[in-house]
Short mmCIF file of C-alpha atoms in Angstrom, two decimals:
data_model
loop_
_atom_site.label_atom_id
_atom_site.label_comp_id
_atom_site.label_asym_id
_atom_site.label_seq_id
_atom_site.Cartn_x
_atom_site.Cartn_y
_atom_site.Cartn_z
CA UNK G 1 31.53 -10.87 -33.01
CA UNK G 2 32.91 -14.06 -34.05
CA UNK G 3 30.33 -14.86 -36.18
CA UNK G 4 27.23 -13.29 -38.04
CA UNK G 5 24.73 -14.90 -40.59
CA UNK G 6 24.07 -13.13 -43.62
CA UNK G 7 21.64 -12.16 -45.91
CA UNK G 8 22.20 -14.23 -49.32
CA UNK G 9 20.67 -11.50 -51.23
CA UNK G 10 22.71 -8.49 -50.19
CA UNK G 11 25.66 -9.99 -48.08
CA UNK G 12 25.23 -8.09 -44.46
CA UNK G 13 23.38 -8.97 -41.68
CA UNK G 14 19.66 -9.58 -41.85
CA UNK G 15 18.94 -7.97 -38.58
CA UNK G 16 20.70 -4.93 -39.52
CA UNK G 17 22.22 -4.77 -36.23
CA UNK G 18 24.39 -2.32 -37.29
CA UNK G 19 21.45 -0.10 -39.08
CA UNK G 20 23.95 0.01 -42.03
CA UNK G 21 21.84 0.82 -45.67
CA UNK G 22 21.40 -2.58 -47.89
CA UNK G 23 23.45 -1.83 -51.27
CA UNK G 24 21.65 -0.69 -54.49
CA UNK G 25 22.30 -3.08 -57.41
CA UNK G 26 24.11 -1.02 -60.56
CA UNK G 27 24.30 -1.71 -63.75
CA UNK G 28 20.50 -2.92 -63.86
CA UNK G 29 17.56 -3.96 -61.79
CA UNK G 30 17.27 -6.90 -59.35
CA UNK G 31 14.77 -9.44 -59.55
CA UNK G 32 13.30 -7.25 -56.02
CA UNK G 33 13.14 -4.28 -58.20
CA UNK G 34 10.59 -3.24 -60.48
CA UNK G 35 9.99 0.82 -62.18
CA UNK G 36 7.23 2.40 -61.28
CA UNK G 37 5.89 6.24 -62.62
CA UNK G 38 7.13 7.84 -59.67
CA UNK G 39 10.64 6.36 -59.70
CA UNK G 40 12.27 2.84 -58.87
CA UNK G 41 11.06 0.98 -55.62
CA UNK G 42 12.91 -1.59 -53.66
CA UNK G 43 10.34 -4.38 -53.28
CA UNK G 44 11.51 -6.76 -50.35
CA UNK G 45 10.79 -10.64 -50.02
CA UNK G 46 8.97 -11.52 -47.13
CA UNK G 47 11.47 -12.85 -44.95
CA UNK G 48 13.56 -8.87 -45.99
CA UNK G 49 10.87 -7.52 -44.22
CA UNK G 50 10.75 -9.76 -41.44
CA UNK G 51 13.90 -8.91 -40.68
CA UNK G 52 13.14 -5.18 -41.23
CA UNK G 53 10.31 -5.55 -38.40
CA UNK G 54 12.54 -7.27 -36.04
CA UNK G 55 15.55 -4.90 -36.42
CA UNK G 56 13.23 -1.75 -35.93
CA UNK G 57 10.86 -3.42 -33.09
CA UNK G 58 14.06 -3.66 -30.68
CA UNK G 59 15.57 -1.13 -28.29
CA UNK G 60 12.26 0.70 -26.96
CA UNK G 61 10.51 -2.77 -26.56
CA UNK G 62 13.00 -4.63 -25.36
CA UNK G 63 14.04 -1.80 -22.85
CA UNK G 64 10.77 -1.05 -21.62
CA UNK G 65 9.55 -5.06 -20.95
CA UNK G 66 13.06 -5.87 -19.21
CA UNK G 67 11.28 -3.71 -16.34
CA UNK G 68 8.75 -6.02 -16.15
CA UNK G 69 12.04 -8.64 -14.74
CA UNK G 70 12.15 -10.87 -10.94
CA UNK G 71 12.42 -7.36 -9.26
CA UNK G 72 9.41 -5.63 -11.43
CA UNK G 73 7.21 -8.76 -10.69
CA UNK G 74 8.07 -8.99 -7.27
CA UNK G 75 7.36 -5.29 -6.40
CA UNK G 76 4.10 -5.07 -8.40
CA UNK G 77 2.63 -8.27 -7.11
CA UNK G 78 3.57 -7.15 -3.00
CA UNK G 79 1.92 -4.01 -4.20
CA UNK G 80 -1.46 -5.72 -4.95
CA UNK G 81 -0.81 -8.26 -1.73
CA UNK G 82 -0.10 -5.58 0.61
CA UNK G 83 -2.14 -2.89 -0.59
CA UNK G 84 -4.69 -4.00 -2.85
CA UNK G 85 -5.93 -1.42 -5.47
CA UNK G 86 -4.35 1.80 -3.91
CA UNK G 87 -1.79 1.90 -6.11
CA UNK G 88 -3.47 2.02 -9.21
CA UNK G 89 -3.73 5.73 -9.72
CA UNK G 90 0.08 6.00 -9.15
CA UNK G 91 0.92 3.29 -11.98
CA UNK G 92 -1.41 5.67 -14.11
CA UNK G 93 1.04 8.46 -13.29
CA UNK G 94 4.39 6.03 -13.62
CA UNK G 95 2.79 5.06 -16.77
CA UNK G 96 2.88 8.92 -18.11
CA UNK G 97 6.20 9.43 -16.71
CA UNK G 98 7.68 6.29 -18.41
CA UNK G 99 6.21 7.84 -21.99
CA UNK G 100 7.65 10.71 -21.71
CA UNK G 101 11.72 9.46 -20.54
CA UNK G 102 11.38 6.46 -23.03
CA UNK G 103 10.29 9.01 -26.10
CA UNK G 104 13.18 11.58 -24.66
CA UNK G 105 15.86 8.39 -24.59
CA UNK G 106 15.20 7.62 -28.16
CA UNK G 107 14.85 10.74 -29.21
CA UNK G 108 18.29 11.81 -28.23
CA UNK G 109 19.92 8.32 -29.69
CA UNK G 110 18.45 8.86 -32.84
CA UNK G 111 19.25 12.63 -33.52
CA UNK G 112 22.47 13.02 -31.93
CA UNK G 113 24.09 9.53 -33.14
CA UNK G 114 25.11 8.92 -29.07
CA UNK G 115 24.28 7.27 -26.31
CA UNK G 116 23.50 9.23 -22.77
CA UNK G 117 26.55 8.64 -20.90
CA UNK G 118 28.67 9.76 -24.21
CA UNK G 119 25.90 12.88 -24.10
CA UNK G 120 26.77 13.26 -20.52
CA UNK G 121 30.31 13.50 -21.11
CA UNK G 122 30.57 16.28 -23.79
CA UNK G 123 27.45 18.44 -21.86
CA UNK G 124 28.82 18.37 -18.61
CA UNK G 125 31.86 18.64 -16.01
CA UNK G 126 34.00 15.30 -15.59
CA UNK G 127 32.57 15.48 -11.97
CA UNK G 128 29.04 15.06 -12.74
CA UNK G 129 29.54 12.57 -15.30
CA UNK G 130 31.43 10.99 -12.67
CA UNK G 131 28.01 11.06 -10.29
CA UNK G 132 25.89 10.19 -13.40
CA UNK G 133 28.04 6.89 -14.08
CA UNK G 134 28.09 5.71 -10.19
CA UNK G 135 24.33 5.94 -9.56
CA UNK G 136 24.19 4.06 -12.62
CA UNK G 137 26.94 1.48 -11.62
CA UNK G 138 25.50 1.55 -7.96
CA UNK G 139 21.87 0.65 -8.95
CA UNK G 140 22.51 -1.57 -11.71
CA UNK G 141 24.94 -3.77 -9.76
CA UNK G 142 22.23 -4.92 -7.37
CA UNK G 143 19.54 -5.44 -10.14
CA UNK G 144 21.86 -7.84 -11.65
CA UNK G 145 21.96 -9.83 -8.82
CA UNK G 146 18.47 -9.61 -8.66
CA UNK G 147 18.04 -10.83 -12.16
CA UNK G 148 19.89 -14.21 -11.39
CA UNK G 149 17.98 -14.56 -7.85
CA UNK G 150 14.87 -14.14 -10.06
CA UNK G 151 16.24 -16.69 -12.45
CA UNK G 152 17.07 -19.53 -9.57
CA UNK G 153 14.00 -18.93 -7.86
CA UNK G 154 11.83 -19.63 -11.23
CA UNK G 155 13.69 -22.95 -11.76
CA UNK G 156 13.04 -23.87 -8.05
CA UNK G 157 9.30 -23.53 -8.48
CA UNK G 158 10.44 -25.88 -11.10
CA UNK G 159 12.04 -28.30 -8.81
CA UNK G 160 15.54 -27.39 -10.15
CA UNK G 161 18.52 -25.97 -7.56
CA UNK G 162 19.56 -22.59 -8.08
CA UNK G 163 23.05 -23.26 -7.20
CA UNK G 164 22.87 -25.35 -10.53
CA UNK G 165 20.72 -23.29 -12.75
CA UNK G 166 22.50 -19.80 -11.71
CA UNK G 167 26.16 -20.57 -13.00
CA UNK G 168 24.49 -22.29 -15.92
CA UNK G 169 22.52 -19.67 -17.01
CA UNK G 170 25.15 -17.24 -16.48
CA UNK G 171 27.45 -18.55 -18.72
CA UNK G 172 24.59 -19.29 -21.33
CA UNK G 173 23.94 -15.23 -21.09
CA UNK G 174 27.31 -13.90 -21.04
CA UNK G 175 27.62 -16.86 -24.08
CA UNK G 176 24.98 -15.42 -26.23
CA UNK G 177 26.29 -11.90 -26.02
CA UNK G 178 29.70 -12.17 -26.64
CA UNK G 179 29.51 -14.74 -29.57
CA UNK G 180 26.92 -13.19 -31.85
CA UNK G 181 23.49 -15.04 -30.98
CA UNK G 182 21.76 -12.15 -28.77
CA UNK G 183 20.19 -10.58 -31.11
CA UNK G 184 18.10 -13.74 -31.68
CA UNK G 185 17.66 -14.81 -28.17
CA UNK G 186 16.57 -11.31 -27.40
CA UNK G 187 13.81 -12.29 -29.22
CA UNK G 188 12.99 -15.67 -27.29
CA UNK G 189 13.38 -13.99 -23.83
CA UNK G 190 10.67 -12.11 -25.03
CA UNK G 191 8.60 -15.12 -26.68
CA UNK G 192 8.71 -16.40 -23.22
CA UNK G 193 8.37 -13.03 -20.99
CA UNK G 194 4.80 -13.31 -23.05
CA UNK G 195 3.94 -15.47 -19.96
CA UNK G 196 2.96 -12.79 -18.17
CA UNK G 197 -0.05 -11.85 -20.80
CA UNK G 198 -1.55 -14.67 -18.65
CA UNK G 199 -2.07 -11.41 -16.55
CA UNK G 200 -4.70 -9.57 -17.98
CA UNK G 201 -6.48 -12.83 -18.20
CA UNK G 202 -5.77 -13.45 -14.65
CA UNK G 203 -6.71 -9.75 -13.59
CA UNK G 204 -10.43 -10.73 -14.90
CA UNK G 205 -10.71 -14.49 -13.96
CA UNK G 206 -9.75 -13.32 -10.79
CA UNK G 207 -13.33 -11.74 -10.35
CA UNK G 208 -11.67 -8.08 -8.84
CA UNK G 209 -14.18 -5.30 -7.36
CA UNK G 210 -14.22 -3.46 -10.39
CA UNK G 211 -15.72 -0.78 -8.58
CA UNK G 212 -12.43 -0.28 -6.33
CA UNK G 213 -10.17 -1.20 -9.29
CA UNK G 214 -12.22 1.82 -11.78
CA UNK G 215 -11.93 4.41 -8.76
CA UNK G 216 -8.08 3.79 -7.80
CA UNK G 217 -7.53 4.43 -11.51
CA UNK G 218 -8.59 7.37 -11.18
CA UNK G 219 -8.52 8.56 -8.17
CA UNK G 220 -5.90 9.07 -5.18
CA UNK G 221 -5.88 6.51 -2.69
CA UNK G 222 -2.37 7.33 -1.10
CA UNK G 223 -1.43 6.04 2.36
CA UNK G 224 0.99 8.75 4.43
CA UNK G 225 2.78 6.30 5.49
CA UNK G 226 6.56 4.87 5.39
CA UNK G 227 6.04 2.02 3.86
CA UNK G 228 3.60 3.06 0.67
CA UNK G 229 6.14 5.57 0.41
CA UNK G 230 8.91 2.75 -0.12
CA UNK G 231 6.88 0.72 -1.97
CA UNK G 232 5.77 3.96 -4.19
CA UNK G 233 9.36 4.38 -4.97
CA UNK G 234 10.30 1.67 -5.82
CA UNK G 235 7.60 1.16 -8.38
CA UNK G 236 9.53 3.80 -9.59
CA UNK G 237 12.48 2.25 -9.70
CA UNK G 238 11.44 -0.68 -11.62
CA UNK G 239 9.35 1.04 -14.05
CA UNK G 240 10.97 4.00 -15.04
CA UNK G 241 14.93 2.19 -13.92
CA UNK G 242 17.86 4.28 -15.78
CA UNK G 243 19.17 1.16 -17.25
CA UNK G 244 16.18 1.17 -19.73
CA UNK G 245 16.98 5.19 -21.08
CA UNK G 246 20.66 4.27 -21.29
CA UNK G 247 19.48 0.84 -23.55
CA UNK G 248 17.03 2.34 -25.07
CA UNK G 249 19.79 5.28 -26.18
CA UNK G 250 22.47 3.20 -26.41
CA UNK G 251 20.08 0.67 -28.49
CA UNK G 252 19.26 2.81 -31.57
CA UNK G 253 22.40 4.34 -31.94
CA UNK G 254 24.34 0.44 -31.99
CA UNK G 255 21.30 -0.14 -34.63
CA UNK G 256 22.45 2.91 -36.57
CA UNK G 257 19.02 4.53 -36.47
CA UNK G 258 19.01 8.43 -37.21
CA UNK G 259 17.02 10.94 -37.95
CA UNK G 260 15.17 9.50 -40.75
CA UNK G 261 13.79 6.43 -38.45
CA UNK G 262 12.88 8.64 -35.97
CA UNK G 263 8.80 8.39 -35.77
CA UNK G 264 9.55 4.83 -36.52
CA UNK G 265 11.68 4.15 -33.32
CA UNK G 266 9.17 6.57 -31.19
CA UNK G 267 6.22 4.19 -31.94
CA UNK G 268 8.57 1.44 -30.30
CA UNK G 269 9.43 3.57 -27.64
CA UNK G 270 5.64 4.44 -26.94
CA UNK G 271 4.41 1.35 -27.85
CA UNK G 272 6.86 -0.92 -25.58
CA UNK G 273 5.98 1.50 -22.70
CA UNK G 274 2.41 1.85 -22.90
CA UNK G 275 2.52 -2.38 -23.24
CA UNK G 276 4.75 -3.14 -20.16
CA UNK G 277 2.57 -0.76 -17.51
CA UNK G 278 -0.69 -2.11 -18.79
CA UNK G 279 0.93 -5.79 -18.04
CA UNK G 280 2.19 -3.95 -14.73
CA UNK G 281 -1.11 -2.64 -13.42
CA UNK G 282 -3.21 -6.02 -14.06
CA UNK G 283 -0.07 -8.03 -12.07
CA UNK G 284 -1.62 -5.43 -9.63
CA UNK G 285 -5.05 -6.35 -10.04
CA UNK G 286 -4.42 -10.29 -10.64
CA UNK G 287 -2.49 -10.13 -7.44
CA UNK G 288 -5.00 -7.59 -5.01
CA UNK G 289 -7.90 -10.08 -6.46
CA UNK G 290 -5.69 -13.34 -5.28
CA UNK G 291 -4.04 -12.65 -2.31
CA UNK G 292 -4.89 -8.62 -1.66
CA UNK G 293 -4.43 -7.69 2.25
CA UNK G 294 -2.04 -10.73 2.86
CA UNK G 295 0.70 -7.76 3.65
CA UNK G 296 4.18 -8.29 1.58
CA UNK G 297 5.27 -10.82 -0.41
CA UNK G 298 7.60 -13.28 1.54
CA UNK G 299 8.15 -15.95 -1.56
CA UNK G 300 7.62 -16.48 -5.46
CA UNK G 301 5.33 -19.28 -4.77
CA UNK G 302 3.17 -16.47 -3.19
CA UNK G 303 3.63 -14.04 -6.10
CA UNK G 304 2.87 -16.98 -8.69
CA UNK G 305 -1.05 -17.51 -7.07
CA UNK G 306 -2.04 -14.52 -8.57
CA UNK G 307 -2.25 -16.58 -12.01
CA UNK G 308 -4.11 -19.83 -10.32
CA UNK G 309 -7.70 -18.38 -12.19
CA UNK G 310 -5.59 -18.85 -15.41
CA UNK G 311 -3.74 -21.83 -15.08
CA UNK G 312 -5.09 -23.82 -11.55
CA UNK G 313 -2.96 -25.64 -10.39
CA UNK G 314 0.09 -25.17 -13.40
CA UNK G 315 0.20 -21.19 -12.29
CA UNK G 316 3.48 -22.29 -10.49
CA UNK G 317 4.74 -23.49 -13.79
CA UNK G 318 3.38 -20.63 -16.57
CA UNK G 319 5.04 -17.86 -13.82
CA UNK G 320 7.97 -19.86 -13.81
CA UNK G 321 8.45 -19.69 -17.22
CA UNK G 322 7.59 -16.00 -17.94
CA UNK G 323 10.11 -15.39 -14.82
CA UNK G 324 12.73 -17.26 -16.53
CA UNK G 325 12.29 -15.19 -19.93
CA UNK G 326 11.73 -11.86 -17.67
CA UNK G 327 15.03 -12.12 -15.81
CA UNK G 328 17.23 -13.29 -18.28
CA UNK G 329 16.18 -10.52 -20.41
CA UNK G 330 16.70 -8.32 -18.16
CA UNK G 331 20.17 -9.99 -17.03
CA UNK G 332 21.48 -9.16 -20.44
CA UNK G 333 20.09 -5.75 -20.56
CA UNK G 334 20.89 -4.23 -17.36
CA UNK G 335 24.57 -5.08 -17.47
CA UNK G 336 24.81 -4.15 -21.31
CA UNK G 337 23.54 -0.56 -20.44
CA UNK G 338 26.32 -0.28 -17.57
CA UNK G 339 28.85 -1.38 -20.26
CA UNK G 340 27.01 1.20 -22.61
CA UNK G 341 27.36 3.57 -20.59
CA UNK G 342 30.77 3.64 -19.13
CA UNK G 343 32.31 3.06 -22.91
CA UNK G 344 30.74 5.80 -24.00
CA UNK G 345 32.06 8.20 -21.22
CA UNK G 346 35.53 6.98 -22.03
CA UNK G 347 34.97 7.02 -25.60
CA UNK G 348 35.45 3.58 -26.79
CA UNK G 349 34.61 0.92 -28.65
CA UNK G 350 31.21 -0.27 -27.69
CA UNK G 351 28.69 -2.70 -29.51
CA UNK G 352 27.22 -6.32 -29.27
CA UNK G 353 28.25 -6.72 -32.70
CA UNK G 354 32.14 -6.93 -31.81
CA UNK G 355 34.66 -9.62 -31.21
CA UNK G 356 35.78 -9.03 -27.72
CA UNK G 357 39.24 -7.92 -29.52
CA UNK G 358 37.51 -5.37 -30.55
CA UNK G 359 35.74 -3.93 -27.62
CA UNK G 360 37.77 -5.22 -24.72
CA UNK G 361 36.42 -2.68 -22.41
CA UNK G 362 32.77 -2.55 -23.43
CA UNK G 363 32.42 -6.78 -23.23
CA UNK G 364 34.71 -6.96 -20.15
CA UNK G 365 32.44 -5.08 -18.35
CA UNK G 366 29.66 -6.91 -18.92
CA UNK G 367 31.29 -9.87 -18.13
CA UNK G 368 32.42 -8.81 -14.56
CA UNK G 369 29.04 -7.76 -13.96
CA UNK G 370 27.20 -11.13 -15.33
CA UNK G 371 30.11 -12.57 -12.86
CA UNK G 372 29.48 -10.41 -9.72
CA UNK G 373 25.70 -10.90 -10.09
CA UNK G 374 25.81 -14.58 -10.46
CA UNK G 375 27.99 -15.10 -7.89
CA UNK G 376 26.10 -12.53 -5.22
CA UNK G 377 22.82 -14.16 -6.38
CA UNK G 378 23.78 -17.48 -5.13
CA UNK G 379 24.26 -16.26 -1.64
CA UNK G 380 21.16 -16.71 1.45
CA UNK G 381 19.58 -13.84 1.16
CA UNK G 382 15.38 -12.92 1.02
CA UNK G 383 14.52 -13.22 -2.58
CA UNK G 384 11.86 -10.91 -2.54
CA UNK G 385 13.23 -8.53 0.27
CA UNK G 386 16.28 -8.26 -2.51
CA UNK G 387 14.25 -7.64 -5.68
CA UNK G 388 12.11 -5.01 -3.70
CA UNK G 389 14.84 -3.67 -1.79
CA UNK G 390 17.26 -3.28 -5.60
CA UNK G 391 13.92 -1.13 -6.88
CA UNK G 392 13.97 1.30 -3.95
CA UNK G 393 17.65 1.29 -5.04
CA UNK G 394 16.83 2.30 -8.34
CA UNK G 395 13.86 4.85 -7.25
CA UNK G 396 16.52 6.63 -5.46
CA UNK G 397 18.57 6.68 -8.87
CA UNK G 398 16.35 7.88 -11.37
CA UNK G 399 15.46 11.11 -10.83
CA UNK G 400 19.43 11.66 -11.29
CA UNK G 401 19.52 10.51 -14.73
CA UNK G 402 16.17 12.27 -14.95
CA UNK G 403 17.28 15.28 -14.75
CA UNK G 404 20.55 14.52 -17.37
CA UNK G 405 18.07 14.07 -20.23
CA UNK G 406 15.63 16.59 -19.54
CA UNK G 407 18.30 19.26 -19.65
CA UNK G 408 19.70 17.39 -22.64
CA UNK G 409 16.42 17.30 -24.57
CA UNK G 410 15.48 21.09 -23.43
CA UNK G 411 18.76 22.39 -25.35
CA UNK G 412 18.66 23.29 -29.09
CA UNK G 413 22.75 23.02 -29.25
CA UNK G 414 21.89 19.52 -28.88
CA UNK G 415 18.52 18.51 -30.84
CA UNK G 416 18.25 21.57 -32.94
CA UNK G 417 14.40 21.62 -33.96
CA UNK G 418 13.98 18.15 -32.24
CA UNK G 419 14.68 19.91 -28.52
CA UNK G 420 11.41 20.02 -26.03
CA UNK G 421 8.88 22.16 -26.90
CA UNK G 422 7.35 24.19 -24.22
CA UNK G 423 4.30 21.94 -23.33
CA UNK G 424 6.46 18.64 -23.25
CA UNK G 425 9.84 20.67 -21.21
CA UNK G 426 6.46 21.41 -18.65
CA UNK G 427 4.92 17.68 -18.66
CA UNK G 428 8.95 16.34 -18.36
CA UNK G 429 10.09 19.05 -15.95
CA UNK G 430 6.80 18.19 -13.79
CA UNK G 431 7.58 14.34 -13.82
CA UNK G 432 11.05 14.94 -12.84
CA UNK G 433 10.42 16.88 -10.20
CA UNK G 434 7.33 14.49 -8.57
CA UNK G 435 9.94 11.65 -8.95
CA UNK G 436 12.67 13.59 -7.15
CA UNK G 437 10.24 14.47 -4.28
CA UNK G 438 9.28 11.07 -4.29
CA UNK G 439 12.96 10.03 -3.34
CA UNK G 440 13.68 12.87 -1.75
CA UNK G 441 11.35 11.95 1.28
CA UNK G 442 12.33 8.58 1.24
CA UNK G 443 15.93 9.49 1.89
CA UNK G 444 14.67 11.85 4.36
CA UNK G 445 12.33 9.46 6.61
CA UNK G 446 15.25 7.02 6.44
CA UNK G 447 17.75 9.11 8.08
CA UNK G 448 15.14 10.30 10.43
CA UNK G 449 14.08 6.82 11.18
CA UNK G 450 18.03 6.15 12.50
CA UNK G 451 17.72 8.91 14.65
CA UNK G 452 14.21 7.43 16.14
CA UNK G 453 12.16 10.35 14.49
CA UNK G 454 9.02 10.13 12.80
#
């Protein structure tokens, strides 16, 4: 990128966005060294480790909480509005499911040195990569769009037109990446997706039947019918979407993690996914408590009086502003793990640390992408029948890229020692499969519904 600030004390970049190793002084100690029995230790200066934190606390966070965008909100809140509690007990599941791909991203980024779709590429046929990189592409194109529609409908709850606010904040995005400030403003999207912590709080001000809430936890409540089985899916879809694993991936290895960071990157990847469903299943509760048996959402204002125990009559303003952060996280992340992943098939340049000179292909595409979704955003279409209907989208997706890194992580010529063990290939291959079935009839009462059966 065009520009970079720099550590005074060593010369690179504080964030070590490129995970390169800080250079040992010669000739002599440092004033941040001092000799110690067992050997010489690097002692950092507070802000050094700052830094450190904020470089390592990135990928597996950031991808996991960029599910909790407009379309992740939207679909969790018209689960609580249109079916109160009876979804709880499949978030627990989702919840397990997103562990377990999250850990199996990472896990592949930091012991191979490569993203998934560069994985993809040199494990299998041109053909499949092919179908790997147009699910991908398919599913990630309408989630941008999403992300902008998320962001103009937050500034309209703040009395601000979206036909202003989308081309602005498009430009401000695509701005941010391409001329060396994301790495920083990744961190204030998600300063200000912290908005939605308002939803635990809300979850219990709300005054829920704990009773209900305890036993959906725990137990089934399913509904056989069409549309908890859309809605189920795309939960799915926004919770465990591919454009998180290909981020997440994609993220490490552009952070020059390896094998050595490993348990350090897996506590992110955990930790960022555990996090983001726990916010997910309170929007559930906040919501089912608020507004529960209303049927689906039709609006954000609806969505937004799930936090009116929290913040009365400002609950319109605090879910703007966690929407805001939310979706443009999310509309830099989704489009970056398209660009990830197609430069990686082809084999080419890819990193947000370039000058576009230097990875034409890998910023162009997310700039067509931060284009098409702008531009499709501003058009008259439902909000929320848009963010729900992109999840379903990405529900149908998943189990596709699913299956990629499960057979990826199951073989030693690719993780050595690392590979799945027998318990996890069981827990992965079980996930994978429940997730596939889940789509799977979906697909199947859709194309029976066009020929009027069932």
């Amino acid at each position: 990128m065009s520009t970079k600030e720099q550590d005074p004390s060593t010369g690179q970049d504080p964030a070590g966005e490129l995970g390169s190793p800080r250079p040992r002084a010669r000739g002599g100690m440092t004033s941040l060294t001092r000799v110690r029995a067992g050997g010489v230790r690097l002692i950092r200066s507070r802000r050094g480790r700052i830094w450190m934190l904020l470089a390592i606390a990135g990928p597996g966070v950031v991808a996991a909480n960029a599910g909790n965008d407009a379309a992740g909100i939207a679909t969790y809140a018209s689960a609580g509005s249109q079916f109160v509690y009876r979804t709880l007990f499949f978030m627990v599941l989702v919840t397990f499911a997103l562990v377990l791909v999250q850990e199996m991203a990472v896990r592949l980024g930091t012991h191979t040195g490569k993203g998934l779709a560069a994985l993809i590429r040199e494990q299998f046929s041109l053909r499949l990569t092919g179908v790997a990189l147009f699910c991908v592409l398919l599913a990630n194109t309408g989630l941008v769009v999403s992300e902008f529609a998320g962001i103009g409908a937050a500034f309209q709850l703040l009395g601000v037109s979206r036909y202003v606010i989308i081309p602005i904040a498009a430009v401000a995005i695509w701005a941010l990446v391409v001329f060396g400030s994301y790495r920083y403003a990744e961190r204030i999207f998600l300063i200000l997706s912290l908005a939605f912590l308002a939803y635990p709080i809300a979850a219990i001000l709300g005054h829920p039947d704990w009773a209900q809430v305890g036993t959906n936890l725990v137990i089934p409540h399913f509904l056989y019918t069409k549309s908890f089985l859309l809605l189920g899916v795309a939960l799915i879809g926004t919770t465990v979407s591919p454009y998180m694993q290909l981020y997440a991936a994609a993220g490490v290895v552009d952070k020059g993690a390896d094998e050595a960071d490993y348990p350090r990157v897996r506590i992110d990847a955990i930790s960022g996914a555990v996090f983001a469903c726990i916010i997910s299943i309170t929007i559930i509760i906040a919501t089912a408590a608020a507004i529960g048996g209303r049927g689906p959402l039709t609006s954000a204002k609806e969505a937004a009086q799930a936090l009116r125990p929290v913040a009365g009559p400002a609950a319109e303003l605090l879910f703007a502003f966690g929407l805001i952060g939310a979706s443009a996280l999310a509309g830099a992340v989704v489009p970056l793990s398209s660009a990830y992943a197609i430069s990686e098939a082809v084999g080419v340049e890819r990193s947000i640390s370039r000058r576009f000179t230097e990875a034409r292909l890998f910023l162009g595409l997310f700039t067509v992408q931060v284009i098409i979704g702008a531009a499709l955003a501003l058009t008259s279409i439902n909000l929320i029948t848009l963010l729900i209907g992109t999840q379903v989208l990405q529900g149908i997706v998943t189990p596709v890229i699913l299956v990629y890194i499960l057979i990826l992580t199951n073989r030693r010529s690719v993780l050595g020692k690392a590979a799945n063990g027998p318990l996890f290939r069981i827990a992965a291959t079980v996930c994978t499969l429940a997730i596939s079935a889940m789509s799977l009839l979906l697909l199947g009462s859709t194309v029976l519904g066009f020929f009027g059966i069932g």
